[in-house]
XYZ file of C-alpha atoms in Angstrom:
586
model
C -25.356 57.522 -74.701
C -27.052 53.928 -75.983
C -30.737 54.225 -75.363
C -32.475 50.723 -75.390
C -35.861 49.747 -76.110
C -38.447 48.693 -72.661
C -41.422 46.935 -72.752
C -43.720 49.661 -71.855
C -47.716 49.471 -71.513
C -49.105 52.401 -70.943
C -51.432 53.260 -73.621
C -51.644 56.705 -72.356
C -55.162 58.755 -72.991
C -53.504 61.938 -71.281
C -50.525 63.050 -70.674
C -50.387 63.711 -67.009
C -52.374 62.938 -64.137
C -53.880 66.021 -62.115
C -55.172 66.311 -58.989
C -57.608 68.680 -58.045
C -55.894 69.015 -54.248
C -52.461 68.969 -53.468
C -50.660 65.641 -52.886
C -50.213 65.024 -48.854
C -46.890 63.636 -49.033
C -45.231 66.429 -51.574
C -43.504 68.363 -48.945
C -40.301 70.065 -49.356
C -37.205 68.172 -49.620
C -33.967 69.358 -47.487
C -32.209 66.691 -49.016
C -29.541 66.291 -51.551
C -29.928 67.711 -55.185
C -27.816 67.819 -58.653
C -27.182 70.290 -60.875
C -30.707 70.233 -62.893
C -32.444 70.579 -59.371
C -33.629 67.159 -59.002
C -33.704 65.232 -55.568
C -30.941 62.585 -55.236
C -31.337 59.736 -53.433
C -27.810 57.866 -51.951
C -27.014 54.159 -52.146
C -24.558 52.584 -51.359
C -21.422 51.415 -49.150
C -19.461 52.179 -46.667
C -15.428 51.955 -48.003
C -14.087 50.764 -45.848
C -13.729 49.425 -42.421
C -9.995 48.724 -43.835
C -9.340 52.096 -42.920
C -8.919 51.124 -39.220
C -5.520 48.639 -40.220
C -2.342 49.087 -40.209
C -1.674 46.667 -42.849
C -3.898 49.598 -45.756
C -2.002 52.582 -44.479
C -5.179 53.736 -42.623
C -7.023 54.013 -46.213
C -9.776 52.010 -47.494
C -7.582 50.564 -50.052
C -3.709 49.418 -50.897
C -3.616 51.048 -54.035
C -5.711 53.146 -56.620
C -5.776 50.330 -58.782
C -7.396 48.758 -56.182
C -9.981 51.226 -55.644
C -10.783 51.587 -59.154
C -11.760 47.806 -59.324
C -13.803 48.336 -56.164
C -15.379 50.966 -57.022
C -16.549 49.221 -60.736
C -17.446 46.049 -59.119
C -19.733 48.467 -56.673
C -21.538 50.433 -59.728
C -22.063 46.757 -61.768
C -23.636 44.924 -58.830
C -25.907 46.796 -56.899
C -26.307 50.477 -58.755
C -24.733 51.931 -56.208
C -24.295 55.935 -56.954
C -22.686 57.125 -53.527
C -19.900 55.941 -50.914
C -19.195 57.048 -47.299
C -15.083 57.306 -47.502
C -13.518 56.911 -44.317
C -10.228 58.072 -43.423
C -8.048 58.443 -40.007
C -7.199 61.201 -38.079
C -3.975 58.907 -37.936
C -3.553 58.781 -41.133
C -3.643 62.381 -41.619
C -1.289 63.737 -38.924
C 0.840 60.975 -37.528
C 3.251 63.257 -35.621
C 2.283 66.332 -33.556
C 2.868 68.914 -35.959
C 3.264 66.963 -39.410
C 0.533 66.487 -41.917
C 0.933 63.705 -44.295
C 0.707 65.160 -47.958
C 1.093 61.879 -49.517
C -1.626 59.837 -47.277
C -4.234 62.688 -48.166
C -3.023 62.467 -51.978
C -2.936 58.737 -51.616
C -6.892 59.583 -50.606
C -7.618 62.198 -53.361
C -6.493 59.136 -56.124
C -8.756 56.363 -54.576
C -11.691 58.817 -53.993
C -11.865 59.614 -57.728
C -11.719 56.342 -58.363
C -15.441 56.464 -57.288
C -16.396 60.305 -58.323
C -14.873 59.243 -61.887
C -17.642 56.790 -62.386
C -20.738 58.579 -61.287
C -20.237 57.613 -57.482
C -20.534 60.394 -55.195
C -18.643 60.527 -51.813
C -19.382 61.350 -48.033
C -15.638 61.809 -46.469
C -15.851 60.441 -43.068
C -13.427 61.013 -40.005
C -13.180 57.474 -38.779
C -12.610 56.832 -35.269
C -13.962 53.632 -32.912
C -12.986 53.260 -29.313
C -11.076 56.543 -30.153
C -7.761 55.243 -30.838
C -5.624 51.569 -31.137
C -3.079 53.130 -28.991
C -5.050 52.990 -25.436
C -4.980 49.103 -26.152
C -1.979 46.596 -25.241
C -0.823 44.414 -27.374
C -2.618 41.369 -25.588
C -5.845 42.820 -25.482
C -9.292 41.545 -26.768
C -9.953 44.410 -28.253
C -8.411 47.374 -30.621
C -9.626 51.029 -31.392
C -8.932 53.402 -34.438
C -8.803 57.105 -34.523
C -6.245 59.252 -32.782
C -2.543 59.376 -33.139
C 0.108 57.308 -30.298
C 1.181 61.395 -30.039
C -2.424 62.124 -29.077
C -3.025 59.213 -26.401
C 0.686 60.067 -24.837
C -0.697 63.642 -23.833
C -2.858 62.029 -21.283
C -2.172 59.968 -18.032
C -4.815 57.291 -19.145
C -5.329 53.685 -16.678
C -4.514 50.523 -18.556
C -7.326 49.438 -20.364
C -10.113 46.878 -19.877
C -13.784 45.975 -20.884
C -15.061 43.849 -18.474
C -17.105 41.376 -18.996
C -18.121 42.174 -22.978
C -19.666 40.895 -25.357
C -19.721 43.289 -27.968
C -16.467 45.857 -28.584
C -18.990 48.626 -28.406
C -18.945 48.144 -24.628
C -16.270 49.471 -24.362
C -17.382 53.383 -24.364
C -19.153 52.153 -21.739
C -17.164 50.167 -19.623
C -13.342 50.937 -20.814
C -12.048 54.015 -18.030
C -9.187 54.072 -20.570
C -11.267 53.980 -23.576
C -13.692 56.529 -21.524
C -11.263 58.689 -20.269
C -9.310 59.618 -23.618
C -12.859 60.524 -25.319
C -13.656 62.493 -22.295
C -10.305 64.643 -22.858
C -11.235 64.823 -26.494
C -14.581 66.994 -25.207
C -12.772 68.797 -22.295
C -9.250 69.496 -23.181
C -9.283 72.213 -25.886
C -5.575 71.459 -27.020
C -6.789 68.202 -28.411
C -9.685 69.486 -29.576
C -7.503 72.241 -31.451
C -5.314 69.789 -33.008
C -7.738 67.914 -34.378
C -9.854 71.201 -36.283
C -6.077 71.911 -37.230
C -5.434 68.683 -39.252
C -9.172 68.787 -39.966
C -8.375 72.008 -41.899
C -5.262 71.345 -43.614
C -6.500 67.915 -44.869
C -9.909 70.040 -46.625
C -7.576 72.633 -47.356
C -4.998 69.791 -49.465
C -8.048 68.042 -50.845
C -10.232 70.890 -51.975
C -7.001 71.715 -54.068
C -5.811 68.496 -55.382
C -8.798 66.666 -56.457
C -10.111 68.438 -59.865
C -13.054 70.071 -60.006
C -15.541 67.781 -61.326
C -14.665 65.256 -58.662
C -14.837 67.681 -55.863
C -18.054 68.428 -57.132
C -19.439 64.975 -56.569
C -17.680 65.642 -53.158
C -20.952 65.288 -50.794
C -19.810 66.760 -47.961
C -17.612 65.787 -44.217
C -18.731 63.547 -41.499
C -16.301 65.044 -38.979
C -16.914 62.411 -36.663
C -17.832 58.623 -36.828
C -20.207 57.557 -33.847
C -19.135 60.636 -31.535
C -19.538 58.970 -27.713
C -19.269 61.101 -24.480
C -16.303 59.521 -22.122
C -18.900 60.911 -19.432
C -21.489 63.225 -19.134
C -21.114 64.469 -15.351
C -24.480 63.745 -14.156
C -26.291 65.277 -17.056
C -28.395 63.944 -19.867
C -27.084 62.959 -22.994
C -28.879 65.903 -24.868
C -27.624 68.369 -22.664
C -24.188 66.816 -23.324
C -24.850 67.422 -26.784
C -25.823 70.731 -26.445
C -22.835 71.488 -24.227
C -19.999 69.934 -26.105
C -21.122 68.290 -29.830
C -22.817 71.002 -31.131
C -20.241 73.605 -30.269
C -17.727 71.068 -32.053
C -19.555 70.507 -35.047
C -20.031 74.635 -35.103
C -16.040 74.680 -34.830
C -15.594 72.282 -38.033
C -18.250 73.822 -39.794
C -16.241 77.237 -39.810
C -13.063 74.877 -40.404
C -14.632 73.346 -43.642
C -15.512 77.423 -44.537
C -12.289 78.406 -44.094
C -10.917 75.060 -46.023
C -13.012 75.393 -49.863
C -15.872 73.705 -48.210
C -18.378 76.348 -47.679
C -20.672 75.135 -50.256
C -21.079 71.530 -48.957
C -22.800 70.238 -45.706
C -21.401 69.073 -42.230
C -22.988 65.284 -41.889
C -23.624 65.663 -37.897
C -23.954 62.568 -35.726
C -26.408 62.438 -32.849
C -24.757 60.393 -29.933
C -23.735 56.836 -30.870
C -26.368 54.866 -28.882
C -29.637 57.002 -29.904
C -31.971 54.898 -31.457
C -30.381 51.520 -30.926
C -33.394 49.987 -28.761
C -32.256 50.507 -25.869
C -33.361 54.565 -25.503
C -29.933 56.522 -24.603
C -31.168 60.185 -24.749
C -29.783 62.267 -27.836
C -30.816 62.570 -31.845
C -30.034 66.291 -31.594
C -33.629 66.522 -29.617
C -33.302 70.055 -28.034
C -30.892 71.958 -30.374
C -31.767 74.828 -32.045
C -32.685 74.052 -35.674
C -29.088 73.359 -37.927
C -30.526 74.566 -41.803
C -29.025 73.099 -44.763
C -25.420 73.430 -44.078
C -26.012 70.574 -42.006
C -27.420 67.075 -42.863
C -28.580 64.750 -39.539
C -26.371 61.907 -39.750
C -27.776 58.704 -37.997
C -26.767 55.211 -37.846
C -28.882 52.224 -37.515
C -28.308 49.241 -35.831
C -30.650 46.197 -34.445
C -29.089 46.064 -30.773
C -31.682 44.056 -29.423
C -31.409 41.752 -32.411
C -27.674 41.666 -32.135
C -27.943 40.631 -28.617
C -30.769 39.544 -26.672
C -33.623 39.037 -29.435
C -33.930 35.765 -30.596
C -36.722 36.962 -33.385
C -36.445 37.755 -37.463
C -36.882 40.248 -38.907
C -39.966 40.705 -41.318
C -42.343 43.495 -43.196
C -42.176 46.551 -41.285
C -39.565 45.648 -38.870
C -37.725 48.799 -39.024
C -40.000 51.542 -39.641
C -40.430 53.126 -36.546
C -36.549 53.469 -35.854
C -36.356 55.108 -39.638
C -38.819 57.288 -39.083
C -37.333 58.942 -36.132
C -34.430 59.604 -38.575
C -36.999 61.231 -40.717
C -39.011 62.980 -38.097
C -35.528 64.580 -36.543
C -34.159 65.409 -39.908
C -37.305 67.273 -40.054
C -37.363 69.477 -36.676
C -33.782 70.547 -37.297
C -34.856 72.085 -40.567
C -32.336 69.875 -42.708
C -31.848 66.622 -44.771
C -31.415 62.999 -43.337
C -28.975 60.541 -44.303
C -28.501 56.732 -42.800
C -24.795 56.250 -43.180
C -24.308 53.146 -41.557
C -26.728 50.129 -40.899
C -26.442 46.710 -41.823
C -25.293 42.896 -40.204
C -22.704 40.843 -39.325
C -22.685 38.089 -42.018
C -20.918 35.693 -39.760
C -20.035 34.883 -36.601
C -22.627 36.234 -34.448
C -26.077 35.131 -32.593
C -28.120 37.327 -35.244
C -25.353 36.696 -38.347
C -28.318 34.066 -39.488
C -30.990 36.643 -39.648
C -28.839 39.126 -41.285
C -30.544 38.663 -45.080
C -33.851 39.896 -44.044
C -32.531 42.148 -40.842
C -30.813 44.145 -43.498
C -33.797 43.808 -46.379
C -36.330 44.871 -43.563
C -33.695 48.263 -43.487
C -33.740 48.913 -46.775
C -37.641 48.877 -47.180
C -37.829 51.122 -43.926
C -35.238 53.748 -46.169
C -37.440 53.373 -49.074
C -40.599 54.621 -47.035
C -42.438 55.162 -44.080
C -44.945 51.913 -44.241
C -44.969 48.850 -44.089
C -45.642 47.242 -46.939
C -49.235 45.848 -45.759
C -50.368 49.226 -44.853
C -48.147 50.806 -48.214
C -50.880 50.915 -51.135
C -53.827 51.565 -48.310
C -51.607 54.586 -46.550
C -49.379 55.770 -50.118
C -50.114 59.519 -48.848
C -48.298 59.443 -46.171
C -45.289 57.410 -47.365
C -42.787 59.855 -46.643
C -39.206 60.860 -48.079
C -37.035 58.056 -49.244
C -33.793 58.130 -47.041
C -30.378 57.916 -48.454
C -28.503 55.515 -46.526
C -25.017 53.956 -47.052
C -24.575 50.028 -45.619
C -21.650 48.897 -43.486
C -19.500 47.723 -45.643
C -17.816 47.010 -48.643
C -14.475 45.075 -47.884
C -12.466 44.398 -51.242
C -10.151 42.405 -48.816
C -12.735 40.890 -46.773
C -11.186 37.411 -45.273
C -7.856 38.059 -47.196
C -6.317 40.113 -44.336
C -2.895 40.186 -42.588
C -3.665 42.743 -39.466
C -1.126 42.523 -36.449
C -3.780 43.378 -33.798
C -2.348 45.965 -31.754
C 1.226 45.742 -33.641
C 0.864 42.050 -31.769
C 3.185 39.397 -34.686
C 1.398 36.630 -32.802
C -2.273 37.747 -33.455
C -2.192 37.900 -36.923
C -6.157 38.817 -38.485
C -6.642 37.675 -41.201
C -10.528 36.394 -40.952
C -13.738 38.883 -41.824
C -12.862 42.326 -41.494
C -9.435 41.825 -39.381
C -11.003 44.126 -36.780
C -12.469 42.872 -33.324
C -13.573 40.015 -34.692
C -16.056 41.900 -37.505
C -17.307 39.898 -40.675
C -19.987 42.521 -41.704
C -18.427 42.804 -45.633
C -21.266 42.415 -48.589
C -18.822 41.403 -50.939
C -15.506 38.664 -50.305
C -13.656 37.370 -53.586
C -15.779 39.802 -56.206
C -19.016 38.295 -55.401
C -22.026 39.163 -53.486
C -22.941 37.540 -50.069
C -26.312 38.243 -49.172
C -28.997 37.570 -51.930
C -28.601 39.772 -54.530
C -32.277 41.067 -54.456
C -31.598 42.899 -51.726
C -28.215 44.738 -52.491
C -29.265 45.482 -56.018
C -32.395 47.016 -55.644
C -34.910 49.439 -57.696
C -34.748 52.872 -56.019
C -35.184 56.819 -57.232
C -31.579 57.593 -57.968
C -32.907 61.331 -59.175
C -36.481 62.907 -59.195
C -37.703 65.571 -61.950
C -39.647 67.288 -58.971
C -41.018 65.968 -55.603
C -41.211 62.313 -54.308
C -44.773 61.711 -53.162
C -44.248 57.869 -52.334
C -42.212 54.572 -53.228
C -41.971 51.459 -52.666
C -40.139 48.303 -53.480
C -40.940 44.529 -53.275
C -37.535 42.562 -53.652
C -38.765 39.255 -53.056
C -35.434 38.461 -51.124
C -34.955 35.583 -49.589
C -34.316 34.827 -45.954
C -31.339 32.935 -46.446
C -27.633 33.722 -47.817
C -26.995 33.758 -51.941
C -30.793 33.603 -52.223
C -31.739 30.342 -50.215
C -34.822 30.256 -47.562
C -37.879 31.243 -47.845
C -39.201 33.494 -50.549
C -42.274 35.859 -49.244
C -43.439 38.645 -50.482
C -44.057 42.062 -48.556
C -45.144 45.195 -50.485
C -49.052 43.178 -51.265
C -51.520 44.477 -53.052
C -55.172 45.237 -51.148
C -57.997 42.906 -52.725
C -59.393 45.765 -54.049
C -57.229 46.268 -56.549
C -57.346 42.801 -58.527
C -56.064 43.386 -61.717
C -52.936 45.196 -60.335
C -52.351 42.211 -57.894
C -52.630 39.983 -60.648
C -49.489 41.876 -62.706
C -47.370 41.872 -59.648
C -47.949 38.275 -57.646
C -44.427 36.728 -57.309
C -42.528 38.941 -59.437
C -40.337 41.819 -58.541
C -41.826 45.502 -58.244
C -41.585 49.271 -57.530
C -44.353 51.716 -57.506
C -43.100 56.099 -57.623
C -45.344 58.960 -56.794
C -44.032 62.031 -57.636
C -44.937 65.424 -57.998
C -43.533 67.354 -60.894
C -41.804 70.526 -60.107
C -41.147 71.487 -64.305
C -37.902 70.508 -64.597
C -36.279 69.710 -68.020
C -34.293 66.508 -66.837
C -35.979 63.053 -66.495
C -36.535 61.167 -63.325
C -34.472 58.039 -63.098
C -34.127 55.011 -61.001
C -31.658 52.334 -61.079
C -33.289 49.279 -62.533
C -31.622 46.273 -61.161
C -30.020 43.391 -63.072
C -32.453 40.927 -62.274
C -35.135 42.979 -64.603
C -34.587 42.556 -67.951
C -34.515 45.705 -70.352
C -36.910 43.826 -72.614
C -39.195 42.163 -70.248
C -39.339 45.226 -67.791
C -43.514 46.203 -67.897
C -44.038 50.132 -67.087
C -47.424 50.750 -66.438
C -48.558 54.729 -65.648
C -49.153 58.515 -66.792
C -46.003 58.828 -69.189
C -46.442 58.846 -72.573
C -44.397 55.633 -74.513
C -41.857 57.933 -75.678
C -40.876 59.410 -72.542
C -39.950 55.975 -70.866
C -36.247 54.957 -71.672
C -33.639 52.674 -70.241
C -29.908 53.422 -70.547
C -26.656 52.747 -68.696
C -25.881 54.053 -65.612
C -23.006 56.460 -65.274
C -19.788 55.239 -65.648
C -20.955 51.445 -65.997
C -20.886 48.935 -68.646
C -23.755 46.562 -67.439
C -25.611 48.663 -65.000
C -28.849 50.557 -66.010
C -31.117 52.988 -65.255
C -34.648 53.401 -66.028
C -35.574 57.314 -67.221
C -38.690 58.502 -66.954
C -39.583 62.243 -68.448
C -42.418 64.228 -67.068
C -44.696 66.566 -68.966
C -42.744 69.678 -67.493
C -46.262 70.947 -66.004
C -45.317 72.557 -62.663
C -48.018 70.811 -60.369
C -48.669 67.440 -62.663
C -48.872 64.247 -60.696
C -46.797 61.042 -62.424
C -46.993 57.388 -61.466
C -45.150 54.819 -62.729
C -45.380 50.946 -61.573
C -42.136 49.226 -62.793
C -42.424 44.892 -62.648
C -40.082 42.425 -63.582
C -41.722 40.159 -65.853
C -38.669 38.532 -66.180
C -40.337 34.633 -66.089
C -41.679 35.453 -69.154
C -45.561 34.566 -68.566
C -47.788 36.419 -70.795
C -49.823 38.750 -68.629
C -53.099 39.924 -71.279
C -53.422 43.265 -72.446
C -56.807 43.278 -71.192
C -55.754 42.946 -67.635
C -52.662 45.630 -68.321
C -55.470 47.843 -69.337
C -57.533 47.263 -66.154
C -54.342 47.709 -63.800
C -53.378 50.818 -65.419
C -56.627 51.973 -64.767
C -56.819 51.278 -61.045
C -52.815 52.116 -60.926
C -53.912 55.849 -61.657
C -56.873 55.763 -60.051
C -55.261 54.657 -56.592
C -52.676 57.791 -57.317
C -55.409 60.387 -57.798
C -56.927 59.369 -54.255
C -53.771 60.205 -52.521
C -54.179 64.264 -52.182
């Protein structure tokens, strides 16, 4: 593996920073970690809403070929290192009784198309609306999910929304839409048929994809956005006591039975908790799921994407992370965000979508905003994993027959009720850069005390607007204000736990390997840069600890990318306070 050279300053005097008291924020981590014990940290995409067409088989992608370009275009761009795959209970078992062997194979190729270049993947059951087939071909709207087989075992009204604005309205609204998912939780034939497929599909995959693929295998979302058709006349938690827990119990035996004991069950609260608008749920008043399970939360702005006129800005969406963190943490288990994000077009927020979805990513990163970040660092939090909605290799190039309907042909956005939430369209990016290729801890040598990132994204689309920076420095530390003011920067606490491999974080493109400053605890020999896994272009920035079980490291990583001469003087002084500002955090 090519090492390169980094412009390091850190004229080190010891080799590790101790504390006398323990670190506040070094708690233990439920999360994901590799083989060498260090805590992983997902980015990445969803792949792909094209799972809910027709016109892809019900896969993310038309061909392996076509995943494999995806999937290096992904790892080149942004540093991704982990996709949420979706696939279709349609898909999988089109006929009562018939598994499709070559759809699931078809699914085994395009997912190692990602595992094969250091991309893990979270397989997701896909369903919205809970199936196309409840909709006529005339209809507004369309579902994915379940089977025509599935739908014709009920007596279901014909459907309609209403008055809606949003599809989403339609679990609310739709008696067809409402009534099918209410059979789903009531009728246990359904139910069955579904664990059935569920199992077969684990059982063909766990056995076709080789091992070392399977191992980057993450785990099952058995679910997308699970909704209750009804809840007669109780709450929404004791609906999810009474009917989603016992399911996701039933598929968690299902993956044990299937060559999935070893990996978690990525469990979905109900699909409106934590959406502003305070539907009961998040798991609340279950019993504690352990680490076969992972809380599984989505995040989206719906007063934002409706009646909220207002931007986004610094701190925007820390409270709604932090109830992912704080639930993750009663249930006794890891967190993951596996959907957020923006429309990019078409909507009454689509304009505020660069800093809506920047905002999210700085909530993932930590628990503060960044005005109260270097004043608060102790209580900063786990970095979430999170996976944006979505990444759309055919995004605007579509030919969907909505409903099977040849005169409604898609072929705008996402081909799917009207959608245009893809990050990519043509091979290239569409929101600025800066914030889809970002600096984050891909893999920590111990325990993450605190991190934070200051993009300097712009509010507009392929980096127009209005450039402002969030993650600032108190007054009180001058000299390391003066090495960061208008340039790009990421700050890591962590705690080592005396493990062998080095801490790394993907270092975005926009810092270059030469004029990339690393100020901190590390000696000069222990800072490296290399290329990411299974790139050509991408890189990460590796960072080896002194192996003392208890050791504190800190590490301040800026772009000085514009090429101004900052003195060694004032390096000297910001190293100074940089480790004197980490010592005070215990």
């Amino acid at each position: 593996m090519r090492l390169f050279r980094v412009f390091l300053v850190l004229m080190v005097l010891g080799a590790s920073l101790s504390l006398s008291r323990p670190v506040a924020a070094a708690t233990t981590s439920f999360g994901p970690t590799d083989s060498a014990g260090r805590e992983l940290v997902l980015r990445g995409f969803n792949v792909s809403g094209s799972t809910k067409l027709r016109e892809t088989g019900f896969l993310p992608f038309r061909s392996t070929a076509d995943a494999v370009a995806s999937a290096t275009a992904m790892r080149e761009l942004t540093g991704a290192n982990a996709v949420r795959f979706l696939i279709s209970w349609e898909g999988v078992q089109p006929t009562a009784g018939t598994i499709d062997t070559a759809y699931l194979d078809r699914a085994a190729a395009q997912i190692r198309a990602f595992t094969d270049r250091g991309i893990r993947v979270l397989l997701d059951w896909h369903q919205d609306l809970y199936s196309a087939h409840l909709f006529h071909s005339d209809s507004w709207y369309t579902g994915d999910g379940a089977p025509q087989w599935v739908i014709d075992l009920g007596d279901y009204p014909t459907e309609s929304c209403g008055i809606c604005v949003l599809w989403g309205q339609n679990m609310l609204t739709n008696n067809a839409v409402r009534e099918a998912a209410y059979d789903f939780w009531h009728v246990s034939t359904i139910q069955d048929a579904y664990l059935s497929q569920a199992r077969s599909a684990l059982t063909r995959l766990s056995s076709t994809l080789p091992a070392s693929s399977f191992a980057m295998v993450l785990g099952v979302d058995p679910f997308n956005e699970p909704f209750d058709g009804g809840l007669d006349g109780a709450s929404g938690t004791t609906w999810e006591q009474n009917y989603l827990l016992p399911f996701y119990q039933r598929f968690r035996t299902v993956m044990d039975q299937s060559g999935w004991t070893a990996k978690p069950l990525y469990a979905e609260p109900l699909v409106f908790w934590n959406t502003t608008f305070g539907e009961a749920g998040g798991l609340s008043t279950i019993p504690a799921l352990g680490t076969r399970y992972v809380f599984n939360s989505h995040y989206y702005d719906g007063a934002r994407m409706t009646v909220d006129p207002t931007a986004a800005g610094d701190g925007t969406y820390t409270a709604a992370m932090n109830r992912i963190r704080d639930r993750a943490t009663a249930l006794g288990t890891g967190a993951i965000v596996s959907e957020f994000g923006n429309a990019m077009s078409g909507t009454s927020s689509s304009g505020r979508t660069p800093w809506m979805v920047r905002a999210m990513y700085q909530g993932l990163d930590s628990r503060l905003s960044g005005a109260n970040f270097w004043n608060n660092a102790a209580t900063a939090g786990t970095v979430l994993s999170g996976m944006q909605w979505h990444w759309d290799t055919y995004s605007g190039k579509h030919s969907e027959l909505m409903n099977g309907n040849p005169d409604k042909v898609q072929t705008t956005g996402d081909a799917w009720n009207g959608e245009d939430h893809s990050v990519i369209a043509g091979g290239a990016l569409r929101l600025d850069t800066r914030v889809l290729d970002r600096l984050y801890p891909s893999a920590v040598a111990g325990t993450t005390v605190a991190f934070a990132y200051e993009d300097l994204a712009r509010d507009g689309y392929a980096g127009a607007g209005t450039q402002r920076a969030w993650l600032t420095v108190p007054s009180r530390l001058p000299n390391l204000a003066t090495v960061v003011s208008g340039r790009q920067y990421g700050v890591l606490v962590w705690k080592d736990t005396g493990l062998a491999a080095p801490t790394e974080l993907h270092l975005p493109a926009s810092f270059p390997t030469a004029r990339t400053i690393v100020l901190g605890d590390l000696a000069a020999g222990a800072v490296a840069v290399t290329t990411e896994t299974g790139a050509t272009t991408a890189r990460k920035l590796q960072l080896t600890g002194t192996g003392a079980t208890g050791a504190t490291h800190v590490a301040l990583v800026v772009n000085n990318g514009d090429g101004a001469t900052i003195p060694a003087a004032t390096l000297t002084a910001a190293r100074t306070e940089l480790l004197a500002w980490a010592a005070a955090l215990g």
